[in-house]
Coordinates of C-alpha atoms and ligand atoms in Angstrom, one line a residue:
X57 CA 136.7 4.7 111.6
X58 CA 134.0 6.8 113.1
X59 CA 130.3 6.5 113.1
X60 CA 127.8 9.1 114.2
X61 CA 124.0 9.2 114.0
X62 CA 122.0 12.1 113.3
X63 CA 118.2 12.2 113.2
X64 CA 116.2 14.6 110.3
X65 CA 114.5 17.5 111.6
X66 CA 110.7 19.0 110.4
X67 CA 110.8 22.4 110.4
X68 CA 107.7 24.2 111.9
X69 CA 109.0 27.2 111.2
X70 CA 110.4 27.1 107.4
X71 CA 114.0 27.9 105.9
X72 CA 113.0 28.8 102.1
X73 CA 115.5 31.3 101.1
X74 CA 119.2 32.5 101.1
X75 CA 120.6 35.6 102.2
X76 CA 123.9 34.5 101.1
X77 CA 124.4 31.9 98.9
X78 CA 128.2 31.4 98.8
X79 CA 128.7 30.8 102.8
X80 CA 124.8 28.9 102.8
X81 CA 123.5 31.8 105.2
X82 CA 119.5 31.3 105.6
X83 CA 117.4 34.7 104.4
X84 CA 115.7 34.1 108.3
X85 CA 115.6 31.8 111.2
X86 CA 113.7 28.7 111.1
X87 CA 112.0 26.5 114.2
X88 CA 111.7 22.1 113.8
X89 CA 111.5 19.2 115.4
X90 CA 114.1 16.9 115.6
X91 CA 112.9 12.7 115.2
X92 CA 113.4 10.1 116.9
X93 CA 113.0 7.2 115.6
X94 CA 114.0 8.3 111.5
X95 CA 117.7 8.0 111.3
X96 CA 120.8 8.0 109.6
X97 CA 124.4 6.6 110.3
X98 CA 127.8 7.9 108.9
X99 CA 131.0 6.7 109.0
X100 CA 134.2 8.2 107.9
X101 CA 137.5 7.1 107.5
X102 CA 140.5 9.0 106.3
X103 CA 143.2 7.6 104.5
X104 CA 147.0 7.9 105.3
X105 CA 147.5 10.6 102.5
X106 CA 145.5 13.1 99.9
X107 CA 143.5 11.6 97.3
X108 CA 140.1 11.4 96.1
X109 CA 137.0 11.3 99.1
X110 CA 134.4 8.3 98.2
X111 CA 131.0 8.0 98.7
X112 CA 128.5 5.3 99.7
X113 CA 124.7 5.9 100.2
X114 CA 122.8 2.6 101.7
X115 CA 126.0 0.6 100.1
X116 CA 125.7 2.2 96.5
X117 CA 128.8 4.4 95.3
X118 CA 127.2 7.8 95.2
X119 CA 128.7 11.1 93.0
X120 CA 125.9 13.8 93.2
X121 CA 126.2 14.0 97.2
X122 CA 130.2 13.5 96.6
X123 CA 131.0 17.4 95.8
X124 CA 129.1 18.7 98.9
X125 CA 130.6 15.9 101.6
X126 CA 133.9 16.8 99.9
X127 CA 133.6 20.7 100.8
X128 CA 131.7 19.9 103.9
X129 CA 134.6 17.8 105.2
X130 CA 136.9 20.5 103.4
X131 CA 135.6 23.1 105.3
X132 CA 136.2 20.9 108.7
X133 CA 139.7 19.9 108.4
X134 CA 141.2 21.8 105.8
X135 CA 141.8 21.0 102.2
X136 CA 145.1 19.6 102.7
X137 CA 143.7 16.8 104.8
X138 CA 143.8 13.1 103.6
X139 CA 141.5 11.2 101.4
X140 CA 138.1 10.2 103.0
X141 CA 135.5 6.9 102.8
X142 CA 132.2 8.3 104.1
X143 CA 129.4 5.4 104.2
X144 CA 126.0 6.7 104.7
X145 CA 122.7 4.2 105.8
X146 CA 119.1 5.4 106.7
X147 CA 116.3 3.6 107.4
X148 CA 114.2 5.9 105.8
X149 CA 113.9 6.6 102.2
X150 CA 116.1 10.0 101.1
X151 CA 116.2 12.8 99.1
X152 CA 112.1 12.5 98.7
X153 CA 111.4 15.3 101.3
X154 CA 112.2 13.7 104.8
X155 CA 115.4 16.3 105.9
X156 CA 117.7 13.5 104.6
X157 CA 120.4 15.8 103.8
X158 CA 120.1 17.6 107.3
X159 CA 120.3 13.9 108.9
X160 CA 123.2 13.4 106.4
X161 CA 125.3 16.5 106.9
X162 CA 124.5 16.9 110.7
X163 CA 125.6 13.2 111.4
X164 CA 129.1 13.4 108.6
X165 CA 130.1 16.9 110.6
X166 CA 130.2 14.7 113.6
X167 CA 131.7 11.5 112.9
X168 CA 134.3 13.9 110.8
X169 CA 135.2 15.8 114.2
X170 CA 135.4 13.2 116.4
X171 CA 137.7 10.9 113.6
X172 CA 139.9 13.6 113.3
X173 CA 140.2 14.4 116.9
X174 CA 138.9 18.0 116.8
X175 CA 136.7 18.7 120.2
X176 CA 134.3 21.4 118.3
X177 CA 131.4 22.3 120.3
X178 CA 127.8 21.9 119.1
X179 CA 127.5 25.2 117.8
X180 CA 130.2 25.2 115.6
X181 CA 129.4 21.6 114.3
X182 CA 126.0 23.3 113.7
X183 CA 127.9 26.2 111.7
X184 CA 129.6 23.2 109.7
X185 CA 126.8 21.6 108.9
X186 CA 124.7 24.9 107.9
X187 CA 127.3 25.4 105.5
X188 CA 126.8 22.3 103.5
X189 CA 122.7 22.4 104.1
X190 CA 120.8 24.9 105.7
X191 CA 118.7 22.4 107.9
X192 CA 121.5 20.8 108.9
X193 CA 122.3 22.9 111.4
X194 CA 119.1 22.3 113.3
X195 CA 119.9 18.2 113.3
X196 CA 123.1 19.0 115.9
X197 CA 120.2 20.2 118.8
X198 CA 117.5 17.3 120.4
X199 CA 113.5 18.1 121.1
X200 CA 112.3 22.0 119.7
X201 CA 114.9 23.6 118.0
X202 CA 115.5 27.3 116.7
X203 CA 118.1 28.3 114.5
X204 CA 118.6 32.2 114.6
X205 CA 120.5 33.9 111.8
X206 CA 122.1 38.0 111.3
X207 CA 124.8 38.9 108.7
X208 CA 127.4 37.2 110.0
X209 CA 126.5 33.8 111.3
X210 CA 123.6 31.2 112.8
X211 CA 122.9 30.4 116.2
X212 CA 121.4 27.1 117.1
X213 CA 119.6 25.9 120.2
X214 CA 116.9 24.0 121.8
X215 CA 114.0 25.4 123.5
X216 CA 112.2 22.6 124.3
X217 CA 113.5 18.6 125.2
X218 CA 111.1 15.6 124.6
X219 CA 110.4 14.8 128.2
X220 CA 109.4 19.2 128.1
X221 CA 106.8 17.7 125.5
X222 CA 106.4 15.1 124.0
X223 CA 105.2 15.7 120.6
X224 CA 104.4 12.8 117.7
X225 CA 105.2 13.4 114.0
X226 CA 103.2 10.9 111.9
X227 CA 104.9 10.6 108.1
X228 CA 102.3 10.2 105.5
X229 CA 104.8 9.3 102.4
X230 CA 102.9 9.2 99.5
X231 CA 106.2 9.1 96.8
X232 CA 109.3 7.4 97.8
X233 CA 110.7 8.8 94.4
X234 CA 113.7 11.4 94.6
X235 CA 112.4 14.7 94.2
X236 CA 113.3 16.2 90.7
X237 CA 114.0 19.7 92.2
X238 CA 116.5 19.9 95.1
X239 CA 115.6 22.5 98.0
X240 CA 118.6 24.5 97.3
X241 CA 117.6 25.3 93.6
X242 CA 114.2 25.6 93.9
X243 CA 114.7 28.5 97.0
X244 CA 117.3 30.5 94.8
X245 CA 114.5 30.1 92.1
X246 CA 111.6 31.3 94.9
X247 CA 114.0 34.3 95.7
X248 CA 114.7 35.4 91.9
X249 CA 111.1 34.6 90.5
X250 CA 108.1 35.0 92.7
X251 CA 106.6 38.6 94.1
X252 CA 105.4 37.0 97.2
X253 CA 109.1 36.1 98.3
X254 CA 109.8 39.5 100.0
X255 CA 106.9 39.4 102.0
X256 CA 107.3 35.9 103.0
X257 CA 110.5 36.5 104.5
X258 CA 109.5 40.3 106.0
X259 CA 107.1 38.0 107.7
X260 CA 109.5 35.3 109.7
X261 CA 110.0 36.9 112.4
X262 CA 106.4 37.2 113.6
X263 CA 105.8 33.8 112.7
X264 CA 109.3 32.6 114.9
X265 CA 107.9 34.4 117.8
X266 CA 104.7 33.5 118.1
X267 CA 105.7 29.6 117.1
X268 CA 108.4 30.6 120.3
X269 CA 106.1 31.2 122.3
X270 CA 103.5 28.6 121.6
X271 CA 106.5 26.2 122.5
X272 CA 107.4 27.8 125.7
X273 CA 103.7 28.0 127.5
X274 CA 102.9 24.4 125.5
X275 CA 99.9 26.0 123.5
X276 CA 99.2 23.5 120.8
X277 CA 96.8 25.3 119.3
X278 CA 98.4 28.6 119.0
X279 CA 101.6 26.2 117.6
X280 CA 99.2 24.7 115.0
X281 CA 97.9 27.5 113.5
X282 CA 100.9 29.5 112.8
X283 CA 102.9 26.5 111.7
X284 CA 100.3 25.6 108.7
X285 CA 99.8 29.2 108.4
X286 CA 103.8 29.4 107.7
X287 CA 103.9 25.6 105.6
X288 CA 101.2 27.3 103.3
X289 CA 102.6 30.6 102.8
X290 CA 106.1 28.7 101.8
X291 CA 104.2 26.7 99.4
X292 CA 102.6 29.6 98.1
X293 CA 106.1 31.2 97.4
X294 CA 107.0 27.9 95.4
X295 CA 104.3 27.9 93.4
X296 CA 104.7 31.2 92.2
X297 CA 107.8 30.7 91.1
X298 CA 109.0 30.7 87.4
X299 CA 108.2 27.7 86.2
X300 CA 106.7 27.4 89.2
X301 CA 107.9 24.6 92.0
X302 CA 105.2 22.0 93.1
X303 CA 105.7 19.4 94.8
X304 CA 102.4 18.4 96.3
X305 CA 100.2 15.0 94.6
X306 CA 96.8 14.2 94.8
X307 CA 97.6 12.2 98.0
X308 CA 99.6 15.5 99.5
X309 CA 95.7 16.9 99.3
X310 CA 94.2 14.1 100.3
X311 CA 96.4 13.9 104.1
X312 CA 95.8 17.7 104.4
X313 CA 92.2 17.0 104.1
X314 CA 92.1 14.0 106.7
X315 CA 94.2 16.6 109.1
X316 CA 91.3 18.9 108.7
X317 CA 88.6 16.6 109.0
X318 CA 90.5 15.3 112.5
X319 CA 90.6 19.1 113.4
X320 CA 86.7 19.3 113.2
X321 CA 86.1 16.8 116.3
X322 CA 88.7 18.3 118.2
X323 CA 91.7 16.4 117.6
X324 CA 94.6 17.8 118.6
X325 CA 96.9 17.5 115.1
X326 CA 98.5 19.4 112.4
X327 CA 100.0 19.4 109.0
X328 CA 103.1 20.4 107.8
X329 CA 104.9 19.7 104.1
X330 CA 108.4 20.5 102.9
X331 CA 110.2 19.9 99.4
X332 CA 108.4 17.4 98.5
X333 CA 104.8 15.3 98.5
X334 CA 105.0 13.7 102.1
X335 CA 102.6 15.3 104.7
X336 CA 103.9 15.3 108.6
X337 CA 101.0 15.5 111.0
X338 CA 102.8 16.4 114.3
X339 CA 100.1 15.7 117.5
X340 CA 99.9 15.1 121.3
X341 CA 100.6 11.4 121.8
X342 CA 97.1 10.6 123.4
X343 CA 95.9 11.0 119.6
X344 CA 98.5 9.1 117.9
X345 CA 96.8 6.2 116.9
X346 CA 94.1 7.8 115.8
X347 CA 96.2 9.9 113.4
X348 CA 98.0 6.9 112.0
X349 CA 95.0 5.3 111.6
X350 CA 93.5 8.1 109.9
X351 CA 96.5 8.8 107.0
X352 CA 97.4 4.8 106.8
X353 CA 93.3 4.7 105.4
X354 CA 94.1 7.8 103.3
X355 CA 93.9 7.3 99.3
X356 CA 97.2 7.7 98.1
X357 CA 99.6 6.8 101.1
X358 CA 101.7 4.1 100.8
X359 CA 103.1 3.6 104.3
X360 CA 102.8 5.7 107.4
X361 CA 105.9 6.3 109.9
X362 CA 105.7 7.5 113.3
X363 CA 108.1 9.2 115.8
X364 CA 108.5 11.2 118.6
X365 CA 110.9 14.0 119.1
X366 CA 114.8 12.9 119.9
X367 CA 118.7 13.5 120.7
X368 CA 121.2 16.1 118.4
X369 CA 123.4 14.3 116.4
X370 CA 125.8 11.7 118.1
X371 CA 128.6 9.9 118.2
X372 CA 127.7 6.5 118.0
X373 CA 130.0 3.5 120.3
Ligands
DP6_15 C1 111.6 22.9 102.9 O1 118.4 22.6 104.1 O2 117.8 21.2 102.2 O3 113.0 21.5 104.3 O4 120.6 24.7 102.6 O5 120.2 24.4 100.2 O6 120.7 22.4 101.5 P1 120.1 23.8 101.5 O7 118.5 23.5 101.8 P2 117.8 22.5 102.8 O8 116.3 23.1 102.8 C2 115.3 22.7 103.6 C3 114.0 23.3 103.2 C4 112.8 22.8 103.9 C5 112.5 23.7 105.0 C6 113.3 23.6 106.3 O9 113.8 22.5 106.6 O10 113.4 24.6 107.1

């Protein structure tokens, strides 16, 4: 039996669309942060012989993840290979909007590999990943991440470590419920249904670069205002879907508001907000406190977490 961890990563920079849906190829590139101190743990073991894989999520026998570990692990050792036991524990809650399934596929990729004995390198644990969920991929690389994508495949590194700077991420969860719409659906329903969709990804590149750059001369400002800029227009493409995809609640408002009103004195802080109604503040770590402060007070939020930015995914012992 193996056991690897793997951390969820907030993407800055959003993945919201598919430019090939069969192999899981992202429509553009996408830029996150990987966490510290949100994790998950995997362990797999194989059986002697074929049979049917099993699945366990925080000790509870799990079939709606069980067709994607099954191809994920599929696509790692082959479909002949024997029957696995994956067991899957978080200490945060999943499938609500945290990146649980790019914790979850980054770290199964990687106790799979090392189980099995196969010596893949990062990147091509990354490519496993990807293929099972798109923000996976990211979860393989520590600190500032960018995943690049063309026709044929992604490429996956880190621009920035933690020591290179040390960025918070506050979590403002305001619904520990599972989300009723997974990501996957609700992009190929973005892409099919709403007219801003083309322009949203025409537009990814300029955001990636100037993001980029922001990261490499440390300009928090300049990383702020693209990244809402780019968490906005992604929501914007949701909500004109058909039926249209929301997932914001009053308390989603409510954080945005108290990152605003923090913004006004000068507080180095910003929002961002994926597939579901949790707001991330990501700051410099002289603020902290007063960012947790401000979202734990917030009407709405029921518990605030906090991390800074950590290690790819791991074997673990
Ligand atoms: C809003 O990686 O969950 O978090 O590839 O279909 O599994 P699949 O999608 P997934 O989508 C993540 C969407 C997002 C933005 C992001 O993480 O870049």
């Amino acid at each position: 039996m193996t056991v690897a961890q793997a951390q969820p990563n907030i993407a800055l920079i959003k993945y919201w669309g598919k430019r090939d849906s069969g192999r899981n190829l992202p429509a553009t590139g996408s830029l996150s942060l990987t966490l510290e101190s949100l994790w998950t743990r995997m362990s797999v073991r194989f059986a002697e012989g074929p049979g049917e894989d099993r699945l366990y999520v925080d000790g509870i026998n799990n079939d709606s993840m069980l067709g994607r570990v099954t191809g994920c692990l599929d696509r790692l050792c082959g479909a002949a290979r024997p029957a696995a036991t994956v067991e899957s524990t978080s200490n945060f809650p999943i499938g609500a909007g945290l990146a649980s399934s790019a914790a979850a596929f980054a770290s199964l990729v990687t106790a799979a590999a090392a189980a099995t004995g196969q010596a893949h390198d990062r990147q091509t644990l990354a490519r496993l990943a990807g293929a099972a969920s798109g923000s996976a991929a990211r979860s393989l690389y520590p600190g500032i991440v960018e995943l690049k994508v063309d026709d044929r495949e992604i490429g996956v590194t880190s621009i920035a470590n933690a020591d290179e700077w040390p960025l918070r991420v506050v979590v403002a969860i305001t619904d520990e419920s599972t989300k009723r719409l997974g990501s996957g659906e609700a992009m190929l329903r973005s892409a099919a249904t709403s007219p801003f969709y083309s322009a949203w990804v025409e537009r990814q590149e300029a955001d990636l670069e100037v993001a980029r750059n922001a990261v490499l001369k440390r300009n928090f400002e300049q990383l702020a205002a693209v990244s809402e800029h780019n968490c906005l227009k992604m929501h914007s493409v949701m909500w004109t879907a058909r039926p249209a995809i929301v997932y914001w609640n009053q308390a989603t408002l409510a954080c945005m508001e108290a990152v605003r009103d923090l913004q006004k004195y000068g507080v180095p802080v910003f929002f961002t907000i994926d597939a579901g109604p949790q707001v991330k503040a990501v700051c410099l770590a002289e603020v902290e406190g007063r960012v947790i402060e401000m979202l734990s007070s917030t009407a709405g939020v029921r518990r605030v977490l906090a991390s800074g930015l950590g290690e790819g995914a791991r074997v673990l012992g």
